[in-house]
Short mmCIF file of C-alpha atoms in Angstrom, two decimals:
data_model
loop_
_atom_site.label_atom_id
_atom_site.label_comp_id
_atom_site.label_asym_id
_atom_site.label_seq_id
_atom_site.Cartn_x
_atom_site.Cartn_y
_atom_site.Cartn_z
CA UNK N 24 22.62 -50.02 -48.17
CA UNK N 25 22.34 -46.68 -46.33
CA UNK N 26 25.31 -44.22 -45.84
CA UNK N 27 25.73 -40.80 -44.39
CA UNK N 28 28.68 -38.61 -45.46
CA UNK N 29 29.82 -35.50 -43.49
CA UNK N 30 32.81 -34.37 -45.53
CA UNK N 31 33.84 -31.54 -43.13
CA UNK N 32 35.80 -33.23 -40.40
CA UNK N 33 36.46 -29.89 -38.53
CA UNK N 34 35.19 -26.25 -38.98
CA UNK N 35 36.40 -23.19 -37.01
CA UNK N 36 34.67 -20.07 -36.97
CA UNK N 37 34.71 -16.76 -35.04
CA UNK N 38 31.77 -15.91 -33.00
CA UNK N 39 28.80 -14.41 -34.85
CA UNK N 40 29.85 -16.00 -38.11
CA UNK N 41 27.11 -18.10 -39.90
CA UNK N 42 28.39 -21.66 -40.59
CA UNK N 43 26.87 -24.44 -42.64
CA UNK N 44 27.36 -28.16 -41.80
CA UNK N 45 26.95 -30.56 -44.74
CA UNK N 46 25.24 -33.80 -44.80
CA UNK N 47 24.99 -36.18 -47.81
CA UNK N 48 23.07 -39.55 -47.54
CA UNK N 49 22.62 -42.61 -49.69
CA UNK N 50 19.62 -44.72 -49.55
CA UNK N 51 17.46 -47.06 -51.77
CA UNK N 52 14.21 -46.53 -49.84
CA UNK N 53 11.62 -43.86 -50.68
CA UNK N 54 10.76 -43.68 -47.05
CA UNK N 55 13.37 -42.65 -44.69
CA UNK N 56 14.06 -40.17 -41.92
CA UNK N 57 17.00 -37.85 -41.25
CA UNK N 58 18.43 -36.53 -37.92
CA UNK N 59 20.91 -34.10 -36.61
CA UNK N 60 22.37 -34.71 -33.13
CA UNK N 61 24.71 -32.41 -31.11
CA UNK N 62 27.45 -33.84 -29.05
CA UNK N 63 28.94 -31.30 -26.52
CA UNK N 64 32.24 -32.20 -24.75
CA UNK N 65 30.40 -33.65 -21.94
CA UNK N 66 29.52 -36.51 -24.57
CA UNK N 67 25.86 -36.90 -24.31
CA UNK N 68 24.04 -36.70 -27.80
CA UNK N 69 21.44 -34.10 -27.99
CA UNK N 70 18.60 -34.40 -30.52
CA UNK N 71 18.10 -31.47 -32.62
CA UNK N 72 15.65 -32.38 -35.58
CA UNK N 73 13.96 -35.26 -37.24
CA UNK N 74 12.74 -35.04 -40.90
CA UNK N 75 10.97 -37.58 -42.89
CA UNK N 76 11.43 -37.94 -46.58
CA UNK N 77 8.14 -36.84 -47.50
CA UNK N 78 8.71 -33.46 -45.77
CA UNK N 79 11.14 -31.29 -47.75
CA UNK N 80 10.06 -28.02 -46.07
CA UNK N 81 13.07 -26.25 -44.74
CA UNK N 82 12.93 -25.69 -40.95
CA UNK N 83 14.07 -22.87 -38.67
CA UNK N 84 14.34 -22.90 -34.86
CA UNK N 85 15.91 -20.03 -33.45
CA UNK N 86 19.57 -19.65 -34.83
CA UNK N 87 19.30 -23.25 -36.22
CA UNK N 88 18.04 -24.05 -39.72
CA UNK N 89 17.91 -27.01 -41.98
CA UNK N 90 18.07 -27.23 -45.76
CA UNK N 91 16.53 -30.65 -46.98
CA UNK N 92 16.97 -31.25 -50.76
CA UNK N 93 16.01 -34.80 -52.01
CA UNK N 94 17.48 -33.77 -55.39
CA UNK N 95 20.85 -33.71 -54.05
CA UNK N 96 20.39 -35.95 -51.22
CA UNK N 97 21.39 -33.41 -48.77
CA UNK N 98 20.04 -32.43 -45.33
CA UNK N 99 22.36 -29.33 -44.45
CA UNK N 100 22.22 -27.62 -41.01
CA UNK N 101 23.05 -23.83 -40.75
CA UNK N 102 23.82 -22.02 -37.48
CA UNK N 103 23.29 -18.18 -37.72
CA UNK N 104 25.39 -15.84 -35.72
CA UNK N 105 27.26 -18.61 -33.99
CA UNK N 106 28.12 -18.51 -30.40
CA UNK N 107 30.93 -20.18 -28.27
CA UNK N 108 28.33 -22.51 -26.88
CA UNK N 109 27.62 -23.95 -30.24
CA UNK N 110 31.01 -25.65 -30.19
CA UNK N 111 30.41 -29.32 -30.31
CA UNK N 112 30.55 -32.31 -32.70
CA UNK N 113 27.44 -32.47 -34.84
CA UNK N 114 26.13 -35.70 -36.24
CA UNK N 115 23.90 -36.29 -39.15
CA UNK N 116 22.00 -39.61 -39.00
CA UNK N 117 19.67 -41.67 -41.41
CA UNK N 118 17.14 -44.28 -40.65
CA UNK N 119 15.24 -46.35 -43.24
CA UNK N 120 11.56 -47.15 -42.29
CA UNK N 121 11.44 -51.02 -42.28
CA UNK N 122 15.14 -51.14 -41.40
CA UNK N 123 14.44 -51.97 -37.90
CA UNK N 124 14.46 -48.17 -37.14
CA UNK N 125 18.19 -48.25 -36.55
CA UNK N 126 20.32 -45.02 -37.16
CA UNK N 127 23.24 -44.85 -39.31
CA UNK N 128 25.44 -41.97 -38.45
CA UNK N 129 27.91 -39.91 -40.14
CA UNK N 130 31.35 -39.45 -38.70
CA UNK N 131 30.60 -36.04 -37.41
CA UNK N 132 31.74 -32.46 -37.83
CA UNK N 133 33.60 -30.77 -35.07
CA UNK N 134 32.73 -27.21 -34.89
CA UNK N 135 34.75 -24.73 -32.86
CA UNK N 136 33.48 -21.21 -32.29
CA UNK N 137 36.17 -18.93 -31.11
CA UNK N 138 35.31 -15.83 -29.32
CA UNK Z 26 12.45 -36.01 -14.63
CA UNK Z 27 12.27 -38.44 -17.47
CA UNK Z 28 15.65 -39.51 -18.92
CA UNK Z 29 18.28 -42.25 -19.42
CA UNK Z 30 21.00 -42.91 -16.87
CA UNK Z 31 23.94 -44.89 -17.56
CA UNK Z 32 26.57 -45.88 -14.74
CA UNK Z 33 29.26 -45.50 -14.12
CA UNK Z 34 30.49 -42.59 -16.21
CA UNK Z 35 34.05 -44.03 -16.34
CA UNK Z 36 34.98 -47.81 -15.89
CA UNK Z 37 38.41 -49.39 -15.87
CA UNK Z 38 39.08 -53.13 -16.07
CA UNK Z 39 41.94 -55.59 -16.84
CA UNK Z 40 42.01 -57.39 -20.09
CA UNK Z 41 40.28 -60.68 -19.89
CA UNK Z 42 37.43 -59.60 -17.45
CA UNK Z 43 33.69 -59.34 -18.42
CA UNK Z 44 32.34 -56.00 -17.58
CA UNK Z 45 28.51 -54.94 -17.66
CA UNK Z 46 27.36 -51.39 -18.31
CA UNK Z 47 24.15 -50.47 -17.08
CA UNK Z 48 21.31 -48.42 -18.92
CA UNK Z 49 18.04 -47.45 -17.44
CA UNK Z 50 15.26 -45.30 -18.85
CA UNK Z 51 12.02 -43.97 -17.47
CA UNK Z 52 10.61 -42.40 -20.61
CA UNK Z 53 8.38 -45.59 -21.17
CA UNK Z 54 10.20 -46.24 -24.51
CA UNK Z 55 9.90 -49.62 -26.10
CA UNK Z 56 12.94 -49.55 -27.93
CA UNK Z 57 16.40 -49.52 -26.48
CA UNK Z 58 19.94 -49.32 -28.29
CA UNK Z 59 23.59 -49.50 -27.63
CA UNK Z 60 26.18 -47.71 -29.51
CA UNK Z 61 29.95 -47.62 -29.42
CA UNK Z 62 31.85 -44.48 -30.29
CA UNK Z 63 35.81 -44.38 -30.88
CA UNK Z 64 37.76 -41.13 -31.19
CA UNK Z 65 36.89 -39.13 -34.51
CA UNK Z 66 34.23 -41.64 -35.33
CA UNK Z 67 30.50 -41.77 -35.64
CA UNK Z 68 28.36 -43.97 -33.47
CA UNK Z 69 28.24 -47.63 -34.50
CA UNK Z 70 25.26 -49.87 -33.44
CA UNK Z 71 26.00 -52.83 -31.21
CA UNK Z 72 22.69 -54.26 -30.19
CA UNK Z 73 19.11 -53.08 -30.14
CA UNK Z 74 15.86 -54.11 -28.53
CA UNK Z 75 12.23 -53.18 -29.59
CA UNK Z 76 10.47 -55.21 -26.95
CA UNK Z 77 11.07 -56.89 -23.70
CA UNK Z 78 12.74 -60.20 -24.13
CA UNK Z 79 13.90 -59.60 -27.72
CA UNK Z 80 16.85 -57.98 -29.17
CA UNK Z 81 18.75 -57.92 -32.28
CA UNK Z 82 22.56 -57.79 -33.30
CA UNK Z 83 23.60 -54.49 -34.77
CA UNK Z 84 26.52 -53.87 -36.94
CA UNK Z 85 29.30 -54.82 -34.41
CA UNK Z 86 27.74 -57.26 -31.93
CA UNK Z 87 30.75 -59.59 -31.75
CA UNK Z 88 32.13 -59.64 -28.31
CA UNK Z 89 29.12 -58.10 -26.74
CA UNK Z 90 25.92 -59.61 -25.06
CA UNK Z 91 22.83 -58.02 -23.69
CA UNK Z 92 19.61 -58.77 -21.94
CA UNK Z 93 16.10 -57.14 -21.77
CA UNK Z 94 14.20 -58.52 -18.99
CA UNK Z 95 12.65 -55.28 -18.12
CA UNK Z 96 11.17 -52.43 -20.43
CA UNK Z 97 13.30 -49.90 -18.29
CA UNK Z 98 16.69 -51.74 -18.40
CA UNK Z 99 18.93 -52.79 -21.38
CA UNK Z 100 22.44 -53.85 -19.80
CA UNK Z 101 25.39 -54.36 -22.07
CA UNK Z 102 28.12 -56.95 -21.19
CA UNK Z 103 31.42 -56.49 -22.76
CA UNK Z 104 33.03 -59.95 -22.69
CA UNK Z 105 36.71 -60.90 -23.04
CA UNK Z 106 36.13 -61.99 -26.60
CA UNK Z 107 35.80 -58.28 -27.51
CA UNK Z 108 39.22 -57.51 -28.91
CA UNK Z 109 39.38 -53.71 -28.62
CA UNK Z 110 36.82 -52.88 -25.90
CA UNK Z 111 38.23 -49.59 -24.95
CA UNK Z 112 35.58 -46.96 -26.10
CA UNK Z 113 32.65 -44.47 -25.19
CA UNK Z 114 29.43 -46.38 -24.96
CA UNK Z 115 26.30 -44.72 -25.51
CA UNK Z 116 22.75 -46.18 -24.61
CA UNK Z 117 19.56 -44.67 -26.23
CA UNK Z 118 15.83 -45.24 -26.33
CA UNK Z 119 12.81 -44.44 -28.41
CA UNK Z 120 9.43 -44.96 -29.04
CA UNK Z 121 8.84 -47.87 -31.45
CA UNK Z 122 6.53 -48.77 -34.16
CA UNK Z 123 4.72 -46.86 -36.94
CA UNK Z 124 7.28 -44.06 -37.85
CA UNK Z 125 10.86 -43.86 -37.15
CA UNK Z 126 11.29 -41.64 -33.93
CA UNK Z 127 14.15 -39.76 -32.59
CA UNK Z 128 16.49 -41.67 -30.08
CA UNK Z 129 17.18 -39.90 -26.91
CA UNK Z 130 20.84 -40.87 -25.36
CA UNK Z 131 22.14 -41.22 -21.91
CA UNK Z 132 25.52 -39.42 -20.73
CA UNK Z 133 27.57 -42.42 -21.85
CA UNK Z 134 30.12 -44.73 -20.18
CA UNK Z 135 33.82 -44.65 -20.98
CA UNK Z 136 35.38 -47.81 -20.57
CA UNK Z 137 39.21 -48.34 -20.40
CA UNK Z 138 40.59 -52.00 -20.74
CA UNK Z 139 44.25 -52.29 -20.02
#
């Protein structure tokens, strides 16, 4: 069975600090997909990144970066030089190919960036 | 602009009443999904549909029903059989087939049943 664990329930930082959100997953499949979503206070989930299990290359997008390590079943998300607008709940999710493409979500990490 | 619309944003109902939540998308996506979110929790899948006139139960389908008569629309009915219906409901859609693609979400409907 697939499972996603986000051990950090809440994180609070001061603006301009770097922050890493952890995501550990469990799956028996060799083909799977990992996602990160952002949920601001408005409630709508915003897609951030999708990564398949065959692509372990780390990715950087502006202040955002993702570190995918199959050896530790982790897909961590780092925000560099955090800003108040980064305050949100962040969800990591997993989908197995052949599992009807449904997403299994972690419980989320609430990030608060203080000015 | 392409996207997913859910209406209404807030919905109040009395216990024992059925209520239908609307979800419409103009992204031309084949797959659509309904999730439920409770405070401090992740999203849990209620129902999903990968093609018109076909849908599958998710992890928490009891007390809910759906229909998929049109590609653009995937309404969710919360029935009186749902024991704890107060929650935030999110609809999503995605490309289907081949790889697993990202899902795009609507703004959500916050349902309160008293």
